Short mmCIF file of C-alpha atoms (C1' of nucleotides) in Angstrom, two decimals:
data_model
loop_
_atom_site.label_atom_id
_atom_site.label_comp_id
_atom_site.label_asym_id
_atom_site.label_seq_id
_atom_site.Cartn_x
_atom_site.Cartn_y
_atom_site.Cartn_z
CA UNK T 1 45.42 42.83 78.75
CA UNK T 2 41.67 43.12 77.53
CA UNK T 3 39.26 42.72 80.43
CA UNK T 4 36.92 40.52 78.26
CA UNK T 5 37.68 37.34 76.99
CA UNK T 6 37.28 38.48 73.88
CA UNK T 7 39.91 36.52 71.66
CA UNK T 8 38.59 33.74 70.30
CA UNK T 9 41.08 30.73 69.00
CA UNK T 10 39.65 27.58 66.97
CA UNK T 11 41.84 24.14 66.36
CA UNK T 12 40.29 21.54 64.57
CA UNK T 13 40.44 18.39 65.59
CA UNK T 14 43.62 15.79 64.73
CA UNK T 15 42.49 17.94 61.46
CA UNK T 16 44.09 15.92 58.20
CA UNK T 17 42.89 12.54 59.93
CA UNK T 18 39.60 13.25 60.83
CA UNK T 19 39.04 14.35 56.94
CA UNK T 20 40.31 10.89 56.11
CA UNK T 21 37.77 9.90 58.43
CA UNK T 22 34.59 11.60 57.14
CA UNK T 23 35.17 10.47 53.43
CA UNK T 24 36.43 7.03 54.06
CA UNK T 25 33.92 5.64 55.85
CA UNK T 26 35.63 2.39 56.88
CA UNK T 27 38.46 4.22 58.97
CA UNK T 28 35.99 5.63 60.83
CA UNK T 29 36.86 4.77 64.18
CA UNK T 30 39.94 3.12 63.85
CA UNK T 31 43.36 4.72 63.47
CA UNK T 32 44.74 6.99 60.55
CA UNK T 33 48.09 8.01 60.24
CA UNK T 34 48.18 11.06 57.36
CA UNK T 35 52.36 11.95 56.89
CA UNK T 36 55.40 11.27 54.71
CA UNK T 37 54.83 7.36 53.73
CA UNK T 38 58.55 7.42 52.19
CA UNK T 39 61.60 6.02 54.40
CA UNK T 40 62.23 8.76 55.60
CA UNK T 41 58.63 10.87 56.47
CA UNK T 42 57.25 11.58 59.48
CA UNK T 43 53.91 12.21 61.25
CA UNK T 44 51.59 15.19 59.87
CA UNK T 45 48.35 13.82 61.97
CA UNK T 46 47.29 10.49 63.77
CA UNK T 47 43.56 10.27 64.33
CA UNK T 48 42.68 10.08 68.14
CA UNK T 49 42.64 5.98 67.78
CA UNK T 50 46.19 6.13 67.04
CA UNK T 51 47.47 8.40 69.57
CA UNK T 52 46.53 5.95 72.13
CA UNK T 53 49.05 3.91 70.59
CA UNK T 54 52.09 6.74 71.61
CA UNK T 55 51.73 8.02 67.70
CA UNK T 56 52.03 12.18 67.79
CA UNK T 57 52.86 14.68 64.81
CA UNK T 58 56.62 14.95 63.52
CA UNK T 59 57.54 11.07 64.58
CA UNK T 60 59.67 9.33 62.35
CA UNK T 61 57.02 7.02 60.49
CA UNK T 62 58.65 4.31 60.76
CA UNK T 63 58.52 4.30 64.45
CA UNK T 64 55.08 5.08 63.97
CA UNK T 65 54.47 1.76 62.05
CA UNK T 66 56.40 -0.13 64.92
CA UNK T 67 54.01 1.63 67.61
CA UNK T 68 50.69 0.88 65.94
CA UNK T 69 50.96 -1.40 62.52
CA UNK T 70 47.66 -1.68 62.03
CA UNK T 71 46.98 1.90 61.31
CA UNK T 72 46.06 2.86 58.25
CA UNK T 73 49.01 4.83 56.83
CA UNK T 74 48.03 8.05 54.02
CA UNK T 75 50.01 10.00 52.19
CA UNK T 76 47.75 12.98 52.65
CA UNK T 77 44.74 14.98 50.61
CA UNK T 78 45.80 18.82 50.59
CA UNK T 79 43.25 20.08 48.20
CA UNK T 80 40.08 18.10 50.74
CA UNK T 81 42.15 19.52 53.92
CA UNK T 82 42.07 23.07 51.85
CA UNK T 83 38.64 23.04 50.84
CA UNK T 84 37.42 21.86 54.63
CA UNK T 85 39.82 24.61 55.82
CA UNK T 86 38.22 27.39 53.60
CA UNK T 87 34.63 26.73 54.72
CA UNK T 88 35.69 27.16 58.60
CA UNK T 89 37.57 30.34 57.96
CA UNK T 90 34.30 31.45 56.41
CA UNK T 91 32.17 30.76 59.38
CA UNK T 92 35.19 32.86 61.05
CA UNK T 93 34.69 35.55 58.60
CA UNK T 94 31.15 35.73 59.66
CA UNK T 95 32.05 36.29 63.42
CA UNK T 96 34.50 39.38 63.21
CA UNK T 97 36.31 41.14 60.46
CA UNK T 98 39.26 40.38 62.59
CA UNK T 99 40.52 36.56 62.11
CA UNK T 100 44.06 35.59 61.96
CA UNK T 101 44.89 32.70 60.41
CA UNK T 102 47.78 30.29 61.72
CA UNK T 103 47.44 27.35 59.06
CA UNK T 104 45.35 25.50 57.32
CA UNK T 105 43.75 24.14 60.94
CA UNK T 106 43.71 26.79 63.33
CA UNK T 107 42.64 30.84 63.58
CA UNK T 108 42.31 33.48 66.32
CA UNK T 109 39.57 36.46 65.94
CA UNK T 110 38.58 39.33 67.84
CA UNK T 111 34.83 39.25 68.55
CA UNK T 112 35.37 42.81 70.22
CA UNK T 113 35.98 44.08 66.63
CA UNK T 114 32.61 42.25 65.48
CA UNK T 115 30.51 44.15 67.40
CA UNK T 116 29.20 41.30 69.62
CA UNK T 117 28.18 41.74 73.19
CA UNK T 118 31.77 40.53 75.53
CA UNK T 119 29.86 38.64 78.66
CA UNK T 120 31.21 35.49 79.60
CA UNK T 121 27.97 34.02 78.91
CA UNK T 122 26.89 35.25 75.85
CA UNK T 123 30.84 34.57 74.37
CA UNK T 124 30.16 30.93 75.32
CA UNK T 125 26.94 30.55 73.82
CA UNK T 126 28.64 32.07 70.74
CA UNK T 127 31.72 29.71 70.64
CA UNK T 128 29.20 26.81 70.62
CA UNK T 129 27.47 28.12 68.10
CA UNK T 130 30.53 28.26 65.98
CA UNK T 131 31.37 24.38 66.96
CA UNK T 132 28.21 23.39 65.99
CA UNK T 133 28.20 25.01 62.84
CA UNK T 134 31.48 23.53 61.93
CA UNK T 135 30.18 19.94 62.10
CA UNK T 136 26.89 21.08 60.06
CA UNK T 137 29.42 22.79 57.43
CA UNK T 138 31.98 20.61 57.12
CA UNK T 139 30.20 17.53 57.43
CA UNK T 140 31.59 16.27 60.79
CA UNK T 141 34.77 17.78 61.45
CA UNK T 142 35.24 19.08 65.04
CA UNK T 143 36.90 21.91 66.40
CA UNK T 144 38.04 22.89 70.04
CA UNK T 145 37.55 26.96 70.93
CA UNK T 146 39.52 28.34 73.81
CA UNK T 147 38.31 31.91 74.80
CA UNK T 148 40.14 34.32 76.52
CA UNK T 149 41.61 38.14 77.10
CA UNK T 150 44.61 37.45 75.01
CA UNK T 151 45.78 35.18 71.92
CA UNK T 152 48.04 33.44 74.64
CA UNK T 153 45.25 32.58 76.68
CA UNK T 154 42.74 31.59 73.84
CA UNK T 155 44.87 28.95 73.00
CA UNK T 156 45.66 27.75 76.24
CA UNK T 157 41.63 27.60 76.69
CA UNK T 158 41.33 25.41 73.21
CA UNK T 159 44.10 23.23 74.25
CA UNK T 160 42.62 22.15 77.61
CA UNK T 161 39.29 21.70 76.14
CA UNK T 162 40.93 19.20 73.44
CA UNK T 163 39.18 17.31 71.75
CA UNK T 164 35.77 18.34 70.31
CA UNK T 165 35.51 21.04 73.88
CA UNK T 166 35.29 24.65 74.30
CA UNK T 167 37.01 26.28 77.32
CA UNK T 168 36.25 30.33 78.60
CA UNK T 169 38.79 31.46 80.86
CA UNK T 170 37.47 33.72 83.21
CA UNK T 171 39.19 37.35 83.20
CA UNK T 172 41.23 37.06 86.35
CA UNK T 173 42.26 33.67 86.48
CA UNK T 174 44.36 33.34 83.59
CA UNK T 175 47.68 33.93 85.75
CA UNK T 176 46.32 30.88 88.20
CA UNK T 177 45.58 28.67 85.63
CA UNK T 178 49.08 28.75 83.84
CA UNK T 179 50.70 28.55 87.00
CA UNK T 180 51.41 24.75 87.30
CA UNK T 181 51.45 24.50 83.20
CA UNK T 182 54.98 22.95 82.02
CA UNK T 183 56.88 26.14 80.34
CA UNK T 184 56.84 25.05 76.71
CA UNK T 185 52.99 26.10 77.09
CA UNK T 186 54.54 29.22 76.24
CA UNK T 187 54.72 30.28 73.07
CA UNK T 188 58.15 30.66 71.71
CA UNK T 189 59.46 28.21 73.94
CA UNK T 190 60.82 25.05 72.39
CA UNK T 191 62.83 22.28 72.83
CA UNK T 192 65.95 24.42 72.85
CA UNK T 193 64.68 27.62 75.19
CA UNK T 194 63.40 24.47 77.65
CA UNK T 195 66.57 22.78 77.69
CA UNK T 196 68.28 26.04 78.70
CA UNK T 197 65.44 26.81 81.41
CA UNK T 198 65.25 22.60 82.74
CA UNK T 199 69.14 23.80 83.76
CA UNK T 200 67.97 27.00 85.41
CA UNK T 201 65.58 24.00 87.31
CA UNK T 202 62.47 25.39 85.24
CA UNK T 203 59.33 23.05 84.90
CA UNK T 204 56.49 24.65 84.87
CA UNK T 205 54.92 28.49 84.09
CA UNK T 206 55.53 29.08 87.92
CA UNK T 207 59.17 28.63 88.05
CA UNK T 208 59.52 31.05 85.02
CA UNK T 209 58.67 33.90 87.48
CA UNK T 210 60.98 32.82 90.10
CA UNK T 211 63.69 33.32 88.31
CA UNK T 212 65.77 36.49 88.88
CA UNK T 213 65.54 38.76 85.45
CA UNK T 214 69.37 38.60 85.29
CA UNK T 215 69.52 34.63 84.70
CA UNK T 216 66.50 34.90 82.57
CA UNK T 217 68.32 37.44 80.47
CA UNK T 218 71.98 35.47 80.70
CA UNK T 219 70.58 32.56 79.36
CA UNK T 220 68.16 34.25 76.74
CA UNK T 221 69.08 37.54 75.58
CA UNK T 222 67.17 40.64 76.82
CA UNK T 223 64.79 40.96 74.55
CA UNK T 224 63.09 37.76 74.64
CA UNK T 225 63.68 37.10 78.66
CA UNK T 226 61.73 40.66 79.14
CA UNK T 227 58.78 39.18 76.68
CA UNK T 228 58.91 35.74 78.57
CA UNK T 229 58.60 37.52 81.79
CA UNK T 230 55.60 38.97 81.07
CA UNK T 231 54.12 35.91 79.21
CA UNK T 232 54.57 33.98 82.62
CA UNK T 233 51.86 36.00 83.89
CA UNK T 234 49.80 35.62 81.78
CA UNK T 235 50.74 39.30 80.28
CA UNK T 236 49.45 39.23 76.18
CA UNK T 237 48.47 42.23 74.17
CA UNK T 238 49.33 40.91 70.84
CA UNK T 239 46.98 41.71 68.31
CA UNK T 240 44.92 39.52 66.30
CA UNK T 241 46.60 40.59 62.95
CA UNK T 242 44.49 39.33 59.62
CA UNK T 243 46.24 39.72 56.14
CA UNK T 244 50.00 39.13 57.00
CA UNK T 245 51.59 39.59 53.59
CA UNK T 246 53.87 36.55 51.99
CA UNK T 247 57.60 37.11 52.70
CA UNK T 248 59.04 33.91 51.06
CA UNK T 249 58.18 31.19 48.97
CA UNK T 250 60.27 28.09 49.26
CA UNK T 251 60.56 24.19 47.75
CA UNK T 252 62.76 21.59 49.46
CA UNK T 253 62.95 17.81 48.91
CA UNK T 254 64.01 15.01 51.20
CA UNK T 255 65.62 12.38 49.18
CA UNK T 256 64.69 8.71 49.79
CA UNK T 257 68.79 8.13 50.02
CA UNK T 258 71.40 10.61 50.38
CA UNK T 259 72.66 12.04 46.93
CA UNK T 260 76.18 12.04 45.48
CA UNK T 261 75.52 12.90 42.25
CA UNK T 262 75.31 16.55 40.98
CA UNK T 263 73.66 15.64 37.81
CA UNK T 264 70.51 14.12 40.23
CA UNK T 265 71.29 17.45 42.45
CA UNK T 266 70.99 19.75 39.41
CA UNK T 267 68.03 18.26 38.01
CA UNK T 268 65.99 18.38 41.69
CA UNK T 269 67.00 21.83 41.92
CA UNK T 270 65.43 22.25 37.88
CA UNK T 271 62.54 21.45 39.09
CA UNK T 272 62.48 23.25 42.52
CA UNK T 273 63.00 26.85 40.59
CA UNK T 274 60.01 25.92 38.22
CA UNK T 275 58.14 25.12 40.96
CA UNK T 276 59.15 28.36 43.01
CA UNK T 277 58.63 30.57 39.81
CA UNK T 278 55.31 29.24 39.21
CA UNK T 279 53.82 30.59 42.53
CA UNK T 280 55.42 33.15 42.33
CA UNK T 281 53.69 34.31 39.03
CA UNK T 282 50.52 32.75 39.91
CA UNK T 283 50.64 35.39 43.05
CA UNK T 284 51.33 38.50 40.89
CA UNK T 285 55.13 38.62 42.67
CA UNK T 286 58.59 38.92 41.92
CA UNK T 287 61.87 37.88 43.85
CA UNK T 288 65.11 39.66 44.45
CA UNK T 289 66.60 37.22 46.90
CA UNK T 290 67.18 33.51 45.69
CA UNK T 291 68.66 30.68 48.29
CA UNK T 292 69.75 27.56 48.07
CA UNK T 293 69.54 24.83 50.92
CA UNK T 294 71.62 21.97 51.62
CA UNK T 295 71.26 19.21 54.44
CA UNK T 296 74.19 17.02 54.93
CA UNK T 297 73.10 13.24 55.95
CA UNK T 298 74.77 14.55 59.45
CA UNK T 299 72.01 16.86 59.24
CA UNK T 300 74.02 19.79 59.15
CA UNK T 301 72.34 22.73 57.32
CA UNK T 302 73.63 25.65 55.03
CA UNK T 303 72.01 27.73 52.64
CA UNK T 304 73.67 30.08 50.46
CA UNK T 305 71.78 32.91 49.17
CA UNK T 306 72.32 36.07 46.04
CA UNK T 307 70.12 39.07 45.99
CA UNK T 308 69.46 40.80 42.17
CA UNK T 309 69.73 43.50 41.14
CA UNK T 310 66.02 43.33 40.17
CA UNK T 311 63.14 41.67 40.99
CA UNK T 312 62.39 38.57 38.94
CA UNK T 313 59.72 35.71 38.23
CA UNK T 314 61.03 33.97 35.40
CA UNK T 315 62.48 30.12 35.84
CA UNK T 316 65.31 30.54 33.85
CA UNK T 317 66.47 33.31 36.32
CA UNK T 318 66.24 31.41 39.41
CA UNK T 319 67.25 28.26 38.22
CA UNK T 320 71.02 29.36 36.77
CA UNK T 321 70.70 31.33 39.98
CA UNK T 322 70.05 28.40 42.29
CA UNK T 323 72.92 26.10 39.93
CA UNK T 324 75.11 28.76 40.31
CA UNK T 325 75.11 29.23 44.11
CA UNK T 326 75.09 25.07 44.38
CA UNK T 327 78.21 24.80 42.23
CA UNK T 328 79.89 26.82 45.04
CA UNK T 329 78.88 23.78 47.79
CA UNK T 330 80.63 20.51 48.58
CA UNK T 331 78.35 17.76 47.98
CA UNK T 332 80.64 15.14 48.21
CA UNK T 333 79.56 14.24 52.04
CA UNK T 334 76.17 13.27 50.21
CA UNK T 335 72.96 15.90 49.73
CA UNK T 336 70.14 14.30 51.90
CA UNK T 337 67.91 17.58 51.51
CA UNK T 338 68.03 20.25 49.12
CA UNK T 339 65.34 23.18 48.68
CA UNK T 340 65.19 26.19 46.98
CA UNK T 341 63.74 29.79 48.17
CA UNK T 342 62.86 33.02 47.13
CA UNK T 343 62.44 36.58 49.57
CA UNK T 344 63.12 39.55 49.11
CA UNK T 345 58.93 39.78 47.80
CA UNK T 346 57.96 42.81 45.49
CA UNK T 347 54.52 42.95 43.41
CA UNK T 348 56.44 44.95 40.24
CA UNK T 349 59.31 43.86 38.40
CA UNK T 350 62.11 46.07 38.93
CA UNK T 351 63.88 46.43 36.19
CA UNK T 352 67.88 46.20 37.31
CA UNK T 353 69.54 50.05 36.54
CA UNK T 354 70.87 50.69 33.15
CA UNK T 355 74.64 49.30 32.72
CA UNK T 356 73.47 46.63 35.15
CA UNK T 357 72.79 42.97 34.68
CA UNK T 358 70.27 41.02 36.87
CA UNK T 359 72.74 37.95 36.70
CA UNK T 360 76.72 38.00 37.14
CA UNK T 361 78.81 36.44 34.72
CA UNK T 362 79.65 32.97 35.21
CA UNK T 363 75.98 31.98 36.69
CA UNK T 364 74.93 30.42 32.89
CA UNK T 365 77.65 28.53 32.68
CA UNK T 366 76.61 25.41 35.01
CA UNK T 367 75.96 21.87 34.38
CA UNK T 368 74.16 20.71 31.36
CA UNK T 369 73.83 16.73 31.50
CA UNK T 370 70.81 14.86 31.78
CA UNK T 371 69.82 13.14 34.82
CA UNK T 372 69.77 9.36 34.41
CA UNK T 373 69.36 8.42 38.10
CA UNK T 374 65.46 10.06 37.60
CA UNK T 375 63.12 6.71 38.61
CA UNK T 376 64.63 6.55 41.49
CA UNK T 377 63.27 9.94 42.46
CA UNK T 378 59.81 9.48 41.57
CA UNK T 379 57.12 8.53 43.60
CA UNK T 380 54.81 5.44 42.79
CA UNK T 381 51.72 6.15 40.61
CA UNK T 382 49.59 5.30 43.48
CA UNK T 383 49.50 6.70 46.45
CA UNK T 384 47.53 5.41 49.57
CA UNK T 385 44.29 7.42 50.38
CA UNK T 386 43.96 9.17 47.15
CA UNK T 387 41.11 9.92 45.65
CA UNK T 388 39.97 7.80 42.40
CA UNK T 389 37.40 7.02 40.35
CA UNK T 390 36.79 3.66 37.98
CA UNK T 391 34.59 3.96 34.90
CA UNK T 392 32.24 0.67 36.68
CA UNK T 393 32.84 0.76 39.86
CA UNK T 394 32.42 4.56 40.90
CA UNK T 395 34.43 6.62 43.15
CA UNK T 396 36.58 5.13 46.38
CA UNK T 397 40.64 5.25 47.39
CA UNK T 398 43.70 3.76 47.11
CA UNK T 399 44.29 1.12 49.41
CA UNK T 400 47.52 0.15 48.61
CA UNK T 401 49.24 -0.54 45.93
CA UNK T 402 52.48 -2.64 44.55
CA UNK T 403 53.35 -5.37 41.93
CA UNK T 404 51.95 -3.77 39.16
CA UNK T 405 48.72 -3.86 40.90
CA UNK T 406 46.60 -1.25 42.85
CA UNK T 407 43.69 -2.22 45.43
CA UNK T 408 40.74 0.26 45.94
CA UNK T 409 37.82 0.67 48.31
CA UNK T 410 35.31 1.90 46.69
CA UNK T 411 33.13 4.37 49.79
CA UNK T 412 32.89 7.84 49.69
CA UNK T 413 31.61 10.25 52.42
CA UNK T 414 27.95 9.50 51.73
CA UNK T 415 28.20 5.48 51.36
CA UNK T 416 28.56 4.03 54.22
CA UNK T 417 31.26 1.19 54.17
CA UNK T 418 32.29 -0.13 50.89
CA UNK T 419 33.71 -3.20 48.90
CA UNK T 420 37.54 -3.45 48.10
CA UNK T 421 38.67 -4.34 44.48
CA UNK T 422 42.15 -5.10 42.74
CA UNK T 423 42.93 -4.14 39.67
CA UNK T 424 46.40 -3.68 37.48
CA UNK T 425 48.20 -0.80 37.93
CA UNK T 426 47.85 0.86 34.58
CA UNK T 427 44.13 -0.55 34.26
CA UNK T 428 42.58 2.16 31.67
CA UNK T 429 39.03 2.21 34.21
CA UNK T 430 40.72 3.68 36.83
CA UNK T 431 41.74 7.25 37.08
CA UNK T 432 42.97 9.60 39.72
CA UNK T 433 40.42 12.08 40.70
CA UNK T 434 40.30 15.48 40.59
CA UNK T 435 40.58 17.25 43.87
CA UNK T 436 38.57 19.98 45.01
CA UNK T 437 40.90 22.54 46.03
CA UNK T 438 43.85 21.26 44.69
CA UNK T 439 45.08 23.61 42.35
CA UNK T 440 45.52 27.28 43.90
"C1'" DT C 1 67.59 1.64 56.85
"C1'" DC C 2 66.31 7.32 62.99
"C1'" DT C 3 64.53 12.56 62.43
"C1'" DG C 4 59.18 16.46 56.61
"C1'" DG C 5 57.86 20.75 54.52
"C1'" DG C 6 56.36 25.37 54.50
"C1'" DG C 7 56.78 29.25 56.73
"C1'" DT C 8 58.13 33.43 60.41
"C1'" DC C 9 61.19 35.92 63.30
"C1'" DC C 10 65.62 36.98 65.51
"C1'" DT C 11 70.68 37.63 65.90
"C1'" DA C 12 75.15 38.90 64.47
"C1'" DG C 13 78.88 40.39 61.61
"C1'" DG C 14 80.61 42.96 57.70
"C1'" DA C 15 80.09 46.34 53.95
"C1'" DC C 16 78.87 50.71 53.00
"C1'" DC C 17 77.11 55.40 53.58
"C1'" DC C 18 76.68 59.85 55.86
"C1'" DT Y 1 99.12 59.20 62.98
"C1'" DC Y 2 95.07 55.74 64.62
"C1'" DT Y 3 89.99 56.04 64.64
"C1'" DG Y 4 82.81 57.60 66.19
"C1'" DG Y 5 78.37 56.51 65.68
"C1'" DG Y 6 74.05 55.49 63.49
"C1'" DG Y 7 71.45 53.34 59.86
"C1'" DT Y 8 70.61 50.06 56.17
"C1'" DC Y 9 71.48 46.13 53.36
"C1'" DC Y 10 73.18 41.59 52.76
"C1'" DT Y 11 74.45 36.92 54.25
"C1'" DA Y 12 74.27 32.90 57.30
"C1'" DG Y 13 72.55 30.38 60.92
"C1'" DG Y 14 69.17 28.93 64.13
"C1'" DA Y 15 64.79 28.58 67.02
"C1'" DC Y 16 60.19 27.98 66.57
"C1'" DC Y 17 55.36 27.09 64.80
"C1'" DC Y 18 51.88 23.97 62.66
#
DNA sequence: TCTGGGGTCCTAGGACCC
DNA sequence: TCTGGGGTCCTAGGACCC
């Protein structure tokens, strides 16, 4: 354990929603729902408004709608949420050549390895400098900062101080303060882990270490009940670890209704491999390992997986790969998710040995029909909250859209509230707009 | 028309090698 | 004439994180 809280962690706040926020001026202050707006999605982010209506990340959205209709309900804006993203890890990057990032809306860096002076005092002063500059840079957005002597710590610090708050914890108190905590605080505990610790009669932090290390291991594994032991106290040296290098790269789609047909299964999984082969050659890397997933509508899950002989990029490779290994699964129960993933990550092609082949006999030989159940896989043209621009009117969003006509608001960050307009669907004025960000 | 998508890490068994 | 021990790779499943 450091004896400074020198381990900074940043969240920003109810992140995707609070972009929706600063360029769509008339959902500003009222809440925004940003998920899966299919029958089947679920939550990614509900602005502050609509939590007060019970609406949290990864609820069904449907129960969402039922808990607080009036929302406004987006389908999401990666490339704004990447671009907002990049200029926050930058004003990390400033702080410390030390900053981990988690995801797109959260980071941990180690202001001991940027040189900076590790009083309480002067670290706070600091982390409100960052906040502030965050709102200046990103034009609005807020971010919590938790500071602490470990990464555990840090983010226990930026969740109390939630939203738009920065929390030190003094060196000292950290085991005090987790004490009364409920145990999935911890990280690594989920709803599994707490299930098996609620029947040890575990609530909080506290009851953790009043458990005898024999149960803890029983119902755990050794391992991981020696790691959660020390995590109970507050006990952390993890280090903040910048750079991790990409393992996998992986594709799955929900459908909108279970799938029978292989045809509809073979042409998803078509353009899953592109899609996987494409990143992987626009990162420079090759593949060895290919696997297939399959959830069942029980929502049973299997994957099936074939490692090369050599390390490939090309679609053609993964995709009779991907067919091959799906040929060998019973879809007859109905396909309500399949994906497709690459591992095994290498930055040269290795070319297989001489004598062998990259691909077995038999994986060329799969299905070659054309799909005829396509529409009802694609999405509408439209999607709510994205970003377009008419040839009169000027740039604004998609309000909704539906019988061949689309309805736009026409506001951007800098407007102020705007007008709403309704045009046809396939109205040659209005175009989608290119996002900043989008394409990397 | 309950329950996403993109990842990471861990475990465990079997094959295979020395 | 009955059976080791360690290490690595591969496959499959599952918990967890945001």
């Amino acid at each position: 354990m450091r004896s400074h809280a020198t381990i900074l962690h940043l969240d920003l706040d109810a992140f995707f929603a609070a972009v929706e926020q600063r360029d769509k001026p008339s959902l500003r202050g009222k809440p925004v729902i940003v998920g899966g707006l299919g029958p089947r999605g679920v939550v990614s982010t509900a602005s502050y408004e609509a939590r007060k209506f019970g609406v949290g990340s990864a609820m069904p959205m449907h129960e969402a709608r039922r808990r607080c209709p009036h929302a406004a309900f987006l389908s999401g804006r990666f490339g704004a949420y990447r671009a907002s993203s990049r200029v926050v890890m930058a004003l990390l990057g400033q702080l410390s050549p030390l900053v981990e990032q988690l995801s797109v809306d959260e980071a941990f860096v180690d202001l001991a390895a940027g040189g900076h002076r590790l009083e309480s005092a002067y670290l706070i002063n600091l982390g409100e400098g960052l906040r502030s500059d965050v709102v200046r840079e990103t034009g609005g957005l807020t971010a919590s900062v938790g500071l602490g002597t470990s990464k555990f710590i840090a983010k226990v610090g930026s969740e109390l101080a939630k939203p738009d708050g920065l929390r030190l914890v003094e060196p000292g108190t950290e085991a005090d303060l987790i004490a009364p905590l409920p145990a999935r605080t911890i990280p690594g505990i989920g709803p599994v882990t707490m299930e098996r610790l609620a029947r040890l009669g575990v609530r909080t932090v506290a009851d953790i270490r009043r458990l005898e290390p024999g149960e803890l291991t029983r119902e755990l594994g050794r391992s991981w009940a020696e790691s959660l032991a020390e995590l109970a106290y507050a006990r952390d040296d993890r280090a903040v670890e910048p750079e991790r290098e990409t393992k996998s790269i992986s594709v799955e789609d929900t459908f909108a209704a279970d799938v029978f047909d292989r045809r509809v299964l073979a042409d998803s999984l078509r353009r899953d491999a592109a899609n996987v082969a494409g990143r992987l050659r626009a990162a420079g890397m090759f593949a060895r390992t290919i696997t297939l997933k399959v959830k069942y509508p029980d929502f049973s899950t299997h994957t099936r997986s074939r490692t090369l002989a050599g390390a490939v990029d090309d679609t053609e490779t993964i995709m009779a790969v991907a067919l091959g290994l799906l040929s060998g699964l019973d879809v007859t129960p109905g396909v309500r998710l399949l994906g497709v993933g690459v591992s095994g990550l290498a930055s040269v092609a290795q070319e297989p040995l001489f004598g062998e082949d990259v691909l077995a006999v038999g994986d060329e030989e799969v299905v070659e029909e054309v799909v005829p159940a396509i529409a009802v896989l694609e999405g509408p043209r439209w999607s709510p909250g994205q970003d377009v621009v008419h040839s009169t009117h000027g740039q604004g969003w998609v309000w909704g859209s539906g019988l061949g006509r689309v309805t736009v608001r026409f506001e951007t960050a800098a407007t102020g509230v705007g007008p709403v307009r309704t045009f046809a669907s396939d109205d040659p004025e209005l175009l989608p707009l290119e996002q900043p960000g989008s394409n990397d």
